[in-house]
GROMACS .gro file of C-alpha atoms in nm:
model
  100
    1MET     CA    1  12.846   3.647  21.215
    2ASP     CA    2  12.936   4.013  21.230
    3SER     CA    3  13.285   3.968  21.089
    4GLY     CA    4  13.182   3.682  20.857
    5ASP     CA    5  12.890   3.871  20.702
    6PHE     CA    6  12.635   3.591  20.751
    7PHE     CA    7  12.331   3.524  20.967
    8ALA     CA    8  12.253   3.154  20.994
    9HIS     CA    9  12.289   2.848  21.213
   10ARG     CA   10  12.537   2.726  20.953
   11GLY     CA   11  12.807   2.946  20.815
   12ASP     CA   12  13.120   2.900  21.020
   13GLY     CA   13  13.015   2.545  21.104
   14THR     CA   14  12.711   2.411  21.285
   15PRO     CA   15  12.596   2.484  21.640
   16VAL     CA   16  12.750   2.150  21.741
   17ASP     CA   17  13.081   2.249  21.579
   18ARG     CA   18  13.085   2.576  21.774
   19LEU     CA   19  12.992   2.408  22.104
   20ARG     CA   20  13.259   2.144  22.049
   21ALA     CA   21  13.519   2.417  21.982
   22SER     CA   22  13.417   2.593  22.304
   23GLY     CA   23  13.487   2.278  22.508
   24TYR     CA   24  13.124   2.233  22.617
   25LEU     CA   25  13.098   1.883  22.469
   26ALA     CA   26  13.433   1.757  22.604
   27GLY     CA   27  13.389   1.428  22.786
   28ALA     CA   28  13.019   1.396  22.703
   29SER     CA   29  12.900   1.061  22.572
   30SER     CA   30  12.583   1.217  22.431
   31TRP     CA   31  12.423   1.559  22.409
   32ILE     CA   32  12.135   1.760  22.276
   33VAL     CA   33  12.170   2.120  22.165
   34GLY     CA   34  11.951   2.398  22.031
   35GLU     CA   35  12.023   2.749  21.912
   36ASN     CA   36  11.824   3.072  21.878
   37LEU     CA   37  11.955   3.365  21.672
   38HIS     CA   38  11.831   3.721  21.633
   39TRP     CA   39  11.961   4.050  21.506
   40GLY     CA   40  11.796   4.386  21.495
   41SER     CA   41  11.861   4.757  21.488
   42GLY     CA   42  11.719   5.035  21.698
   43GLY     CA   43  11.434   4.914  21.917
   44GLN     CA   44  11.445   4.571  21.751
   45GLY     CA   45  11.806   4.525  21.866
   46THR     CA   46  11.730   4.533  22.238
   47THR     CA   47  11.736   4.232  22.470
   48LYS     CA   48  11.364   4.275  22.537
   49ALA     CA   49  11.278   4.280  22.166
   50THR     CA   50  11.495   3.972  22.109
   51VAL     CA   51  11.322   3.767  22.379
   52ASN     CA   52  10.979   3.889  22.265
   53ARG     CA   53  11.053   3.780  21.908
   54TRP     CA   54  11.178   3.440  22.021
   55MET     CA   55  10.870   3.390  22.237
   56ALA     CA   56  10.643   3.485  21.943
   57SER     CA   57  10.805   3.223  21.718
   58PRO     CA   58  10.678   2.867  21.783
   59SER     CA   59  11.012   2.701  21.705
   60HIS     CA   60  11.223   2.949  21.906
   61ARG     CA   61  10.977   2.938  22.195
   62ALA     CA   62  10.988   2.557  22.198
   63THR     CA   63  11.367   2.565  22.218
   64MET     CA   64  11.361   2.814  22.507
   65LEU     CA   65  11.097   2.624  22.704
   66SER     CA   66  11.220   2.270  22.636
   67GLY     CA   67  11.262   2.065  22.950
   68GLY     CA   68  11.537   1.869  22.779
   69PHE     CA   69  11.799   2.141  22.810
   70ARG     CA   70  11.992   2.207  23.131
   71ASN     CA   71  12.243   2.474  23.023
   72ILE     CA   72  12.233   2.799  22.831
   73GLY     CA   73  12.499   3.029  22.694
   74VAL     CA   74  12.405   3.370  22.558
   75GLY     CA   75  12.621   3.598  22.349
   76VAL     CA   76  12.560   3.943  22.211
   77THR     CA   77  12.774   4.165  21.995
   78MET     CA   78  12.717   4.505  21.848
   79GLY     CA   79  12.720   4.472  21.473
   80VAL     CA   80  12.518   4.369  21.173
   81PRO     CA   81  12.562   4.051  20.969
   82LEU     CA   82  12.536   4.228  20.633
   83ALA     CA   83  12.842   4.335  20.438
   84GLY     CA   84  12.868   4.708  20.389
   85SER     CA   85  12.596   4.804  20.635
   86SER     CA   86  12.664   5.077  20.887
   87VAL     CA   87  12.339   5.028  21.080
   88ASN     CA   88  12.370   5.036  21.458
   89ALA     CA   89  12.252   4.687  21.551
   90ALA     CA   90  12.302   4.390  21.782
   91ILE     CA   91  12.337   4.018  21.709
   92TYR     CA   92  12.216   3.767  21.972
   93THR     CA   93  12.294   3.397  21.999
   94ALA     CA   94  12.150   3.165  22.264
   95ASP     CA   95  12.282   2.809  22.274
   96PHE     CA   96  12.095   2.551  22.480
   97GLY     CA   97  12.235   2.214  22.576
   98ARG     CA   98  12.240   1.906  22.786
   99ARG     CA   99  12.541   1.679  22.820
  100ARG     CA  100  12.546   1.322  22.941
   0.00000   0.00000   0.00000
């Protein structure tokens, strides 16, 4: 997202496309996946602020607390998903899944 100048679940493919490319879905006959995204600068770019925002959002909270998921992968990079911005920020992605 940082290098592609976008902030969305779709942009360089879907969450399923990215999980497939990572090898997570290899050999699975079925799966469920979910994804939470956040970016912020300064105090809003911290891990604590990210989790607090996700917990305050009904849809993000539901993803995090779903009993259907068994795995999580979290990524963070320093950067901002806006072309031309020099703001000091962080981008967070949490992918949740269950393979069968």
